[in-house]
Amino acid sequence: MAEDVQKHSVHTLVFRSLKRTHDMFVSDHAKSIAQDEESQKMKMSVKLKADYNAVLHMPVLKEGKDRVSLLAGSMLGNQSYTQPGDDPEYLIAGTHAYPSGPGVALTADTKVHRNPSEGGINSLALVLPPSQARQDVSRTASSVGDIHRHAGGGERSHPQSSSVSLLDGGGTRNAMARKAPTMPKPQWHPPWKLFRVISGHLGWVRSIAVEPGNEWFVTGSADRTIKIWDLASGKLKLSLTGHISTVRGVAVSNRSPYLFSCGEDKQVKCWDLEYNKVIRHYHGHLSAVYDIDLHPTIDVLVTCSRDATARVWDIRSKANVHTLTGHTNTVATVKCQAAEPQIITGSHDSTIRLWDLIAGKTRATLTNHKKSVRTLAMHPRQYTFASGSADNIKQWMFPDGSFIQNLSGHNAIINTMAVNSDGVLVSGADNGTIHMWDWRTGYNFQRIHAAVQPGSLDSESGIFACMFDNSESRLITAEADKTIKVYKEDDTATEETHPINWKPEILKRKRF
């Protein structure tokens, strides 16, 4: 029987399989999908509101005509109406119908507006006093900021002045001319310079925390140790061992003599600094724990992990109060604050989530980033924060995460950020570069690329963590060349010796 089976080459069998597949789908080849008319209408109306809502109130110019509809009501839909007997050149976009008084029903005659006549407009212009006419002529269309703030409220509430500005300004060109927004001048900040290099770790230094008294600071490293250093002299005070893998996060409590640490060994530890030993473990994470932060006003600890969750712990009872789920990839960074939202997380799924601590649920999800969000920095005085990613640094406003602006130019994987009360934002990247930014304007006033420690490779010049001390006069960075570097402001610099290289160019900020 085996001899009756015809043998074919692999090439023939593959070709037959391809042919069968082709024959199966050949009838559908290049066949366009039928469009659903209702879905298309809905899509267009959503797109109109999303993309053009801020300018829908502006006058509508009919294609191929020079005249403009002078009606300044807000455009609510995309329908167009024509009035019998009116000049067919005009189209009136769907507008508010005005009843003659409160509680008076609209009639068939008042539901649709009539076009304003040229004679009526001229007579109205003559009645106005000269000062107001001049003021109306000088009016231009709203700036981009005004449109987004007021959505054309000023134009809707003063329809006559809009008409006069169009008439007396000599056509539509002057009326629609918009003054280009310019970048405000940034505040001057003194440049920062390298002050001290501290060696002692045997692996990458991954995390930093400064104690509330500003006398010492803590670092966690890939050598599995936690080291405590004197801030003034840079000398080693103490080494703590107990983690069995890289220490990715450290935090010092300002409410109790405790130090908290987390690492790639899935462990979260609480160290009693009076005895220098571990007194509590927080068990629950299923993978490496990447960051840790303490709530400033209540005894709560928050950690985030490669298992795509953040966990809220009661410090005293070690209870896992909440497991914050929703991210679809590693949660790389977490921050806590006293005001709502009390917890903010950034993830490798390129989203930022603002959490309701009481309910343990997401309050808002920010999806503007295109790459992994590895770091967050909260302004110490303002109700704002920044997020760092390989595509951009973005600034946001609490409580809902309203987008403020992009800080573009640090073209690298940003691992860490810190901001001080003077409005200096620092970003540190994988390639060893540090950029200093003016928080208000987003102006990049300094770039630093410190040399690596002698004996290290140039490729080992990554910045993993940075932090200002509590006096905000020193900046501490944790680096891949196994060192800790301390920077301070150049006291000798002045605005004359280090002027701002600033050009008031047209502001180019992406709205996403």
Coordinates of C-alpha atoms in Angstrom, one line a residue:
M1 CA 0.0 0.0 0.0
A2 CA 2.9 2.4 0.8
E3 CA 4.1 2.1 -2.8
D4 CA 0.7 3.4 -4.1
V5 CA 1.2 6.8 -2.4
Q6 CA 2.5 9.3 -4.9
K7 CA 5.5 11.3 -3.5
H8 CA 5.7 15.0 -4.2
S9 CA 8.5 17.5 -3.5
V10 CA 8.1 20.1 -0.8
H11 CA 7.9 22.8 -3.4
T12 CA 4.9 21.2 -5.2
L13 CA 3.1 20.7 -1.9
V14 CA 3.6 24.3 -0.8
F15 CA 2.5 25.6 -4.3
R16 CA -0.7 23.5 -4.0
S17 CA -1.4 25.0 -0.6
L18 CA -0.9 28.5 -1.9
K19 CA -3.2 27.9 -4.8
R20 CA -6.0 26.5 -2.5
T21 CA -5.7 29.6 -0.3
H22 CA -5.7 31.9 -3.4
D23 CA -8.8 30.2 -4.8
M24 CA -10.6 30.5 -1.5
F25 CA -10.2 34.3 -1.3
V26 CA -10.0 35.3 -5.0
S27 CA -13.7 36.4 -5.1
D28 CA -13.1 39.0 -2.4
H29 CA -9.9 40.4 -3.9
A30 CA -9.9 44.2 -4.1
K31 CA -13.6 44.4 -3.2
S32 CA -14.3 47.6 -1.3
I33 CA -16.4 47.5 1.9
A34 CA -19.8 49.0 1.7
Q35 CA -20.1 52.2 3.7
D36 CA -22.9 52.6 6.2
E37 CA -24.4 56.0 5.6
E38 CA -25.5 56.6 9.2
S39 CA -22.1 55.6 10.6
Q40 CA -20.4 58.0 8.1
K41 CA -22.6 60.9 9.2
M42 CA -21.9 60.2 12.9
K43 CA -18.2 60.0 12.2
M44 CA -18.2 63.3 10.4
S45 CA -20.2 65.1 13.1
V46 CA -17.8 63.7 15.8
K47 CA -14.8 64.8 13.7
L48 CA -16.3 68.3 13.2
K49 CA -16.8 68.7 17.0
A50 CA -13.5 67.3 17.9
D51 CA -11.3 69.1 15.4
Y52 CA -13.2 72.3 14.6
N53 CA -15.3 73.0 17.6
A54 CA -13.2 76.0 18.5
V55 CA -13.7 77.8 15.2
L56 CA -17.2 76.7 14.2
H57 CA -18.6 80.1 15.4
M58 CA -16.5 82.0 12.8
P59 CA -18.1 83.5 9.6
V60 CA -18.7 81.1 6.8
L61 CA -17.4 82.1 3.3
K62 CA -19.3 80.4 0.5
E63 CA -17.0 78.8 -2.0
G64 CA -16.3 81.0 -5.1
K65 CA -17.8 84.1 -3.5
D66 CA -16.2 87.2 -2.0
R67 CA -18.9 88.0 0.4
V68 CA -19.1 86.7 4.0
S69 CA -22.0 85.7 6.1
L70 CA -22.0 88.3 8.8
L71 CA -23.9 86.3 11.2
A72 CA -21.9 85.6 14.4
G73 CA -24.1 83.0 16.1
S74 CA -22.6 79.7 17.2
M75 CA -22.7 76.9 14.7
L76 CA -24.2 73.8 16.4
G77 CA -24.6 71.5 13.4
N78 CA -23.3 71.1 9.9
Q79 CA -26.7 71.8 8.3
S80 CA -27.2 74.8 5.9
Y81 CA -30.5 76.7 5.5
T82 CA -31.6 79.1 2.8
Q83 CA -34.4 81.6 3.2
P84 CA -36.8 82.0 0.2
G85 CA -36.4 85.4 -1.5
D86 CA -32.8 85.9 -0.1
D87 CA -29.7 86.4 -2.2
P88 CA -28.8 82.8 -3.2
E89 CA -25.1 83.6 -2.8
Y90 CA -25.5 83.4 1.0
L91 CA -25.7 80.2 3.1
I92 CA -26.7 80.5 6.7
A93 CA -25.1 77.8 8.8
G94 CA -27.4 76.4 11.4
T95 CA -27.6 79.0 14.3
H96 CA -29.5 79.8 17.4
A97 CA -33.1 80.9 16.7
Y98 CA -34.1 83.9 18.8
P99 CA -37.6 84.2 20.2
S100 CA -39.0 87.7 20.8
G101 CA -39.0 87.3 24.6
P102 CA -38.6 84.8 27.4
G103 CA -41.2 82.0 27.3
V104 CA -42.3 82.9 23.8
A105 CA -42.5 79.9 21.4
L106 CA -40.7 80.0 18.0
T107 CA -42.9 80.3 14.9
A108 CA -42.2 79.0 11.5
D109 CA -41.1 82.5 10.5
T110 CA -38.6 83.0 13.4
K111 CA -37.1 79.5 13.3
V112 CA -34.8 80.5 10.4
H113 CA -32.8 83.7 10.3
R114 CA -33.0 86.2 7.5
N115 CA -29.7 87.6 6.1
P116 CA -28.8 91.1 7.4
S117 CA -29.1 93.7 4.6
E118 CA -26.2 95.8 3.4
G119 CA -28.3 99.0 4.1
G120 CA -29.0 97.9 7.7
I121 CA -25.3 97.3 8.4
N122 CA -24.3 100.7 6.9
S123 CA -26.9 102.5 9.0
L124 CA -25.7 100.7 12.1
A125 CA -22.1 101.6 11.4
L126 CA -23.0 105.3 11.1
V127 CA -24.9 105.3 14.4
L128 CA -22.0 104.0 16.4
P129 CA -19.7 106.7 18.0
P130 CA -16.3 107.1 16.3
S131 CA -14.4 105.8 19.3
Q132 CA -16.3 102.5 19.3
A133 CA -16.0 102.2 15.5
R134 CA -12.2 102.5 15.8
Q135 CA -12.1 100.0 18.6
D136 CA -14.2 97.6 16.5
V137 CA -11.9 98.0 13.5
S138 CA -8.8 97.2 15.7
R139 CA -10.5 94.0 16.9
T140 CA -9.0 90.9 15.3
A141 CA -10.0 87.3 15.6
S142 CA -9.2 85.5 18.9
S143 CA -5.8 84.0 19.5
V144 CA -5.5 80.2 19.7
G145 CA -5.5 80.4 23.5
D146 CA -8.6 82.6 23.6
I147 CA -10.5 80.2 21.3
H148 CA -9.7 77.3 23.5
R149 CA -10.5 79.2 26.7
H150 CA -13.8 80.9 25.6
A151 CA -14.8 78.9 22.5
G152 CA -15.8 82.2 20.8
G153 CA -17.9 83.5 23.6
G154 CA -16.9 87.1 22.9
E155 CA -17.9 86.9 19.2
R156 CA -21.3 85.4 20.1
S157 CA -22.1 88.0 22.7
H158 CA -21.2 91.0 20.4
P159 CA -22.7 90.2 16.9
Q160 CA -22.9 93.9 15.9
S161 CA -19.2 94.7 16.7
S162 CA -18.2 91.6 14.6
S163 CA -20.2 93.0 11.7
V164 CA -18.7 96.5 11.9
S165 CA -15.2 95.2 12.2
L166 CA -15.8 93.2 9.0
L167 CA -17.2 96.2 7.3
D168 CA -14.9 99.0 8.5
G169 CA -11.8 96.9 8.4
G170 CA -11.9 96.7 4.6
G171 CA -13.1 93.1 4.0
T172 CA -12.4 89.8 5.6
R173 CA -8.7 89.7 5.4
N174 CA -8.1 92.3 8.2
A175 CA -10.9 90.8 10.3
M176 CA -9.4 87.3 10.2
A177 CA -5.8 88.4 10.6
R178 CA -4.5 86.8 13.8
K179 CA -1.5 88.0 15.8
A180 CA 0.9 85.1 15.9
P181 CA 1.5 83.9 19.5
T182 CA 5.1 84.3 20.6
M183 CA 7.0 82.4 23.2
P184 CA 7.2 84.4 26.5
K185 CA 10.7 85.2 27.7
P186 CA 12.0 82.5 30.0
Q187 CA 13.2 83.3 33.5
W188 CA 17.0 83.4 33.9
H189 CA 18.5 80.5 35.9
P190 CA 22.2 80.2 36.8
P191 CA 24.0 77.2 35.1
W192 CA 24.8 74.1 37.1
K193 CA 28.2 72.6 37.3
L194 CA 29.7 69.3 38.6
F195 CA 30.7 69.6 42.2
R196 CA 31.5 66.1 43.4
V197 CA 31.7 62.5 42.2
I198 CA 31.1 59.8 44.8
S199 CA 32.3 56.2 44.2
G200 CA 31.5 53.1 46.3
H201 CA 28.8 51.0 44.6
L202 CA 29.9 48.0 42.5
G203 CA 26.9 48.1 40.1
W204 CA 24.6 50.6 38.3
V205 CA 23.2 53.1 40.8
R206 CA 19.4 52.9 40.2
S207 CA 17.7 55.0 42.9
I208 CA 18.1 58.0 45.3
A209 CA 16.3 59.4 48.3
V210 CA 17.2 62.3 50.6
E211 CA 16.2 62.3 54.3
P212 CA 14.0 65.1 55.6
G213 CA 16.7 66.6 57.8
N214 CA 18.9 67.0 54.7
E215 CA 22.0 65.5 56.4
W216 CA 22.3 62.2 54.5
F217 CA 20.9 60.5 51.4
V218 CA 20.3 56.9 50.3
T219 CA 21.1 55.1 47.1
G220 CA 20.1 51.7 45.8
S221 CA 22.2 49.8 43.3
A222 CA 22.4 46.8 41.0
D223 CA 25.1 45.4 43.4
R224 CA 22.1 44.5 45.7
T225 CA 23.1 47.0 48.5
I226 CA 21.6 50.2 49.9
K227 CA 24.2 52.7 50.9
I228 CA 23.7 55.8 53.1
W229 CA 26.0 58.8 52.4
D230 CA 26.8 62.0 54.3
L231 CA 25.3 64.8 52.1
A232 CA 27.9 67.5 53.1
S233 CA 31.1 65.4 52.7
G234 CA 30.0 62.6 50.4
K235 CA 31.4 60.0 52.7
L236 CA 29.9 56.5 53.2
K237 CA 28.1 56.2 56.5
L238 CA 26.4 52.8 56.2
S239 CA 25.7 49.8 53.9
L240 CA 22.5 47.7 54.2
T241 CA 22.3 44.3 52.7
G242 CA 19.2 42.1 52.3
H243 CA 18.0 42.4 48.8
I244 CA 19.0 39.5 46.5
S245 CA 18.7 41.5 43.2
T246 CA 18.9 45.1 42.0
V247 CA 17.4 47.7 44.3
R248 CA 15.2 49.8 42.1
G249 CA 13.6 52.2 44.5
V250 CA 14.2 53.8 47.9
A251 CA 12.1 56.2 50.0
V252 CA 12.7 57.8 53.4
S253 CA 9.7 58.5 55.6
N254 CA 9.3 62.0 57.1
R255 CA 6.8 60.7 59.6
S256 CA 8.8 57.8 61.2
P257 CA 12.5 56.6 61.4
Y258 CA 11.9 54.2 58.5
L259 CA 13.5 53.6 55.1
F260 CA 11.6 51.7 52.4
S261 CA 13.1 49.8 49.5
C262 CA 12.0 47.7 46.6
G263 CA 13.8 45.6 44.0
E264 CA 13.9 43.2 41.1
D265 CA 13.6 40.3 43.7
K266 CA 9.8 41.2 44.0
Q267 CA 10.5 42.3 47.6
V268 CA 9.4 45.5 49.4
K269 CA 11.2 46.0 52.7
C270 CA 10.8 48.4 55.6
W271 CA 14.1 49.2 57.4
D272 CA 14.2 50.5 61.0
L273 CA 17.0 53.1 61.0
E274 CA 17.4 52.9 64.7
Y275 CA 18.5 49.3 64.5
N276 CA 19.5 49.2 60.8
K277 CA 17.6 46.1 60.0
V278 CA 14.4 45.0 58.2
I279 CA 11.3 45.0 60.4
R280 CA 8.6 44.4 57.8
H281 CA 8.1 42.8 54.4
Y282 CA 5.2 43.6 52.0
H283 CA 4.4 40.5 50.0
G284 CA 2.1 40.5 46.9
H285 CA 3.9 41.6 43.7
L286 CA 4.3 38.9 41.1
S287 CA 7.4 40.4 39.4
A288 CA 10.1 43.0 39.8
V289 CA 9.1 46.1 41.8
Y290 CA 10.3 49.2 39.9
D291 CA 9.4 52.2 42.0
I292 CA 8.2 53.1 45.5
D293 CA 6.7 56.3 47.0
L294 CA 5.3 57.3 50.4
H295 CA 2.1 59.2 50.9
P296 CA 3.0 62.6 52.5
T297 CA 0.1 62.7 55.1
I298 CA -1.1 59.2 55.8
D299 CA 0.8 56.0 56.6
V300 CA 0.4 54.5 53.2
L301 CA 3.1 53.1 50.8
V302 CA 2.6 52.7 47.1
T303 CA 4.7 50.4 44.9
C304 CA 4.6 49.6 41.1
S305 CA 5.8 46.6 39.3
R306 CA 6.5 44.8 36.1
D307 CA 3.4 42.8 36.8
A308 CA 1.4 45.8 35.4
T309 CA -0.1 46.8 38.8
A310 CA 0.5 49.3 41.5
R311 CA -0.2 48.3 45.1
V312 CA -1.2 50.4 48.0
W313 CA 0.1 49.1 51.4
D314 CA -0.8 50.0 55.0
I315 CA 2.7 50.6 56.5
R316 CA 1.8 49.3 60.0
S317 CA -0.4 46.3 59.3
K318 CA 1.4 45.3 56.0
A319 CA -2.1 44.9 54.5
N320 CA -2.4 45.2 50.7
V321 CA -5.2 47.9 50.8
H322 CA -5.6 48.2 47.0
T323 CA -4.2 46.6 43.9
L324 CA -4.5 49.2 41.2
T325 CA -5.1 47.4 37.9
G326 CA -5.6 48.8 34.4
H327 CA -2.2 49.3 32.9
T328 CA -1.4 46.7 30.2
N329 CA 2.4 46.7 30.6
T330 CA 5.1 47.4 33.2
V331 CA 4.3 50.2 35.6
A332 CA 7.6 52.0 35.7
T333 CA 6.9 55.0 38.0
V334 CA 4.6 56.1 40.8
K335 CA 4.1 59.4 42.7
C336 CA 1.9 60.3 45.7
Q337 CA 0.5 63.7 46.8
A338 CA -1.9 64.9 49.5
A339 CA -4.4 66.5 47.1
E340 CA -6.5 64.6 44.6
P341 CA -5.6 62.6 42.6
Q342 CA -3.4 61.2 45.3
I343 CA -1.7 58.6 43.1
I344 CA -0.2 59.0 39.6
T345 CA 1.4 56.1 37.7
G346 CA 3.3 56.0 34.4
S347 CA 3.7 52.8 32.4
H348 CA 5.4 51.1 29.5
D349 CA 2.0 50.9 27.8
S350 CA 2.6 54.7 27.1
T351 CA -0.2 55.9 29.3
I352 CA -0.4 57.8 32.6
R353 CA -3.2 57.0 35.1
L354 CA -4.6 59.3 37.8
W355 CA -6.1 57.2 40.6
D356 CA -8.8 57.6 43.2
L357 CA -7.1 56.3 46.3
I358 CA -10.4 55.7 48.3
A359 CA -12.1 53.7 45.6
G360 CA -8.9 52.1 44.2
K361 CA -10.0 52.9 40.6
T362 CA -8.7 55.0 37.7
R363 CA -9.9 58.6 37.8
A364 CA -8.4 59.6 34.4
T365 CA -6.1 58.0 31.7
L366 CA -3.8 60.2 29.7
T367 CA -2.9 58.6 26.3
N368 CA -0.9 61.4 24.7
H369 CA 2.5 59.7 24.8
K370 CA 3.6 57.4 22.0
K371 CA 6.4 55.7 24.0
S372 CA 6.9 54.2 27.4
V373 CA 6.4 56.7 30.3
R374 CA 9.4 56.0 32.6
T375 CA 9.3 59.0 35.0
L376 CA 7.0 61.6 36.6
A377 CA 7.9 64.8 38.3
M378 CA 5.5 66.9 40.4
H379 CA 6.0 70.6 40.8
P380 CA 6.6 71.4 44.6
R381 CA 4.4 74.6 44.5
Q382 CA 2.1 74.4 41.5
Y383 CA -0.7 72.0 40.9
T384 CA 1.0 70.6 37.9
F385 CA 3.3 67.7 36.9
A386 CA 5.5 66.5 34.0
S387 CA 6.0 63.1 32.4
G388 CA 9.1 61.9 30.6
S389 CA 9.2 59.6 27.6
A390 CA 11.4 58.9 24.6
D391 CA 9.0 61.0 22.4
N392 CA 8.6 64.1 24.6
I393 CA 8.4 65.6 28.0
K394 CA 4.9 66.7 28.6
Q395 CA 3.5 69.0 31.2
W396 CA 0.0 68.5 32.7
M397 CA -2.4 70.3 35.0
F398 CA -4.2 68.6 37.9
P399 CA -6.7 67.4 38.9
D400 CA -7.9 66.0 35.5
G401 CA -4.6 65.9 33.6
S402 CA -5.2 68.8 31.3
F403 CA -2.4 69.0 28.7
I404 CA -0.2 72.2 29.0
Q405 CA 2.7 71.9 26.7
N406 CA 5.5 69.7 25.2
L407 CA 9.2 70.1 26.0
S408 CA 10.9 68.8 22.9
G409 CA 14.6 68.4 22.3
H410 CA 15.9 65.7 24.7
N411 CA 16.0 63.0 22.0
A412 CA 16.8 60.0 24.2
I413 CA 15.1 57.5 26.5
I414 CA 14.4 59.7 29.6
N415 CA 14.7 57.7 32.8
T416 CA 14.3 60.4 35.5
M417 CA 13.2 63.9 36.1
A418 CA 13.2 66.4 39.0
V419 CA 11.8 69.9 39.5
N420 CA 12.6 72.5 42.1
S421 CA 10.7 75.5 43.5
D422 CA 12.6 77.9 41.2
G423 CA 11.1 76.3 38.2
V424 CA 14.1 74.3 37.1
L425 CA 13.2 71.0 35.5
V426 CA 16.0 68.4 35.1
S427 CA 15.7 65.4 32.8
G428 CA 18.3 62.6 32.7
A429 CA 18.6 60.1 29.9
D430 CA 20.0 56.7 29.0
N431 CA 22.8 58.3 26.9
G432 CA 24.2 60.2 29.9
T433 CA 22.8 63.6 29.0
I434 CA 21.1 65.9 31.4
H435 CA 18.9 68.8 30.2
M436 CA 17.8 71.7 32.3
W437 CA 14.5 73.4 31.4
D438 CA 12.6 76.5 32.5
W439 CA 9.3 75.1 33.8
R440 CA 7.1 77.9 32.7
T441 CA 8.2 78.4 29.1
G442 CA 9.8 75.0 28.4
Y443 CA 13.1 76.7 27.4
N444 CA 16.1 74.3 27.5
F445 CA 18.7 76.6 29.1
Q446 CA 21.5 74.0 29.7
R447 CA 22.7 70.6 28.5
I448 CA 25.3 68.6 30.5
H449 CA 27.1 65.4 29.5
A450 CA 29.5 64.5 32.3
A451 CA 32.5 62.3 31.6
V452 CA 32.2 58.7 32.9
Q453 CA 34.3 57.4 35.7
P454 CA 37.9 56.4 34.6
G455 CA 37.8 52.7 33.7
S456 CA 34.2 52.7 32.5
L457 CA 33.0 52.5 29.0
D458 CA 31.5 55.5 27.3
S459 CA 28.4 53.5 26.8
E460 CA 28.0 53.3 30.6
S461 CA 27.0 57.0 30.8
G462 CA 23.3 56.6 31.6
I463 CA 21.4 58.6 34.2
F464 CA 19.0 56.4 36.2
A465 CA 17.8 58.7 38.9
C466 CA 18.1 62.3 39.9
M467 CA 16.9 64.4 42.9
F468 CA 17.3 67.8 44.4
D469 CA 18.2 67.9 48.1
N470 CA 15.8 69.6 50.5
S471 CA 17.6 72.9 50.2
E472 CA 17.3 72.7 46.4
S473 CA 20.9 73.9 46.1
R474 CA 22.3 70.5 45.1
L475 CA 21.3 68.1 42.4
I476 CA 22.2 64.4 43.0
T477 CA 22.3 61.9 40.1
A478 CA 22.6 58.1 40.0
E479 CA 24.5 56.8 37.0
A480 CA 25.5 53.7 35.1
D481 CA 29.2 54.2 35.6
K482 CA 28.6 53.1 39.3
T483 CA 29.0 56.7 40.6
I484 CA 26.8 59.3 42.3
K485 CA 27.4 62.8 41.0
V486 CA 26.5 66.0 42.8
Y487 CA 25.9 69.3 40.9
K488 CA 25.4 72.8 42.3
E489 CA 24.6 76.2 40.8
D490 CA 27.5 78.3 39.6
D491 CA 27.6 81.2 42.1
T492 CA 29.8 83.3 39.9
A493 CA 27.4 83.3 36.9
T494 CA 25.3 86.3 36.1
E495 CA 22.8 87.1 33.4
E496 CA 25.4 89.2 31.7
T497 CA 28.1 86.5 31.6
H498 CA 25.6 83.7 30.7
P499 CA 22.8 85.4 28.7
I500 CA 19.7 83.6 27.6
N501 CA 20.1 82.5 24.0
W502 CA 16.5 83.2 23.4
K503 CA 14.6 84.2 20.2
P504 CA 11.0 85.2 20.4
E505 CA 10.0 82.9 17.6
I506 CA 6.5 81.7 16.8
L507 CA 5.4 79.2 19.3
K508 CA 5.2 75.7 18.0
R509 CA 3.5 73.4 20.5
K510 CA 1.7 70.2 19.5
R511 CA -1.8 69.9 20.9
F512 CA -1.5 66.2 21.6

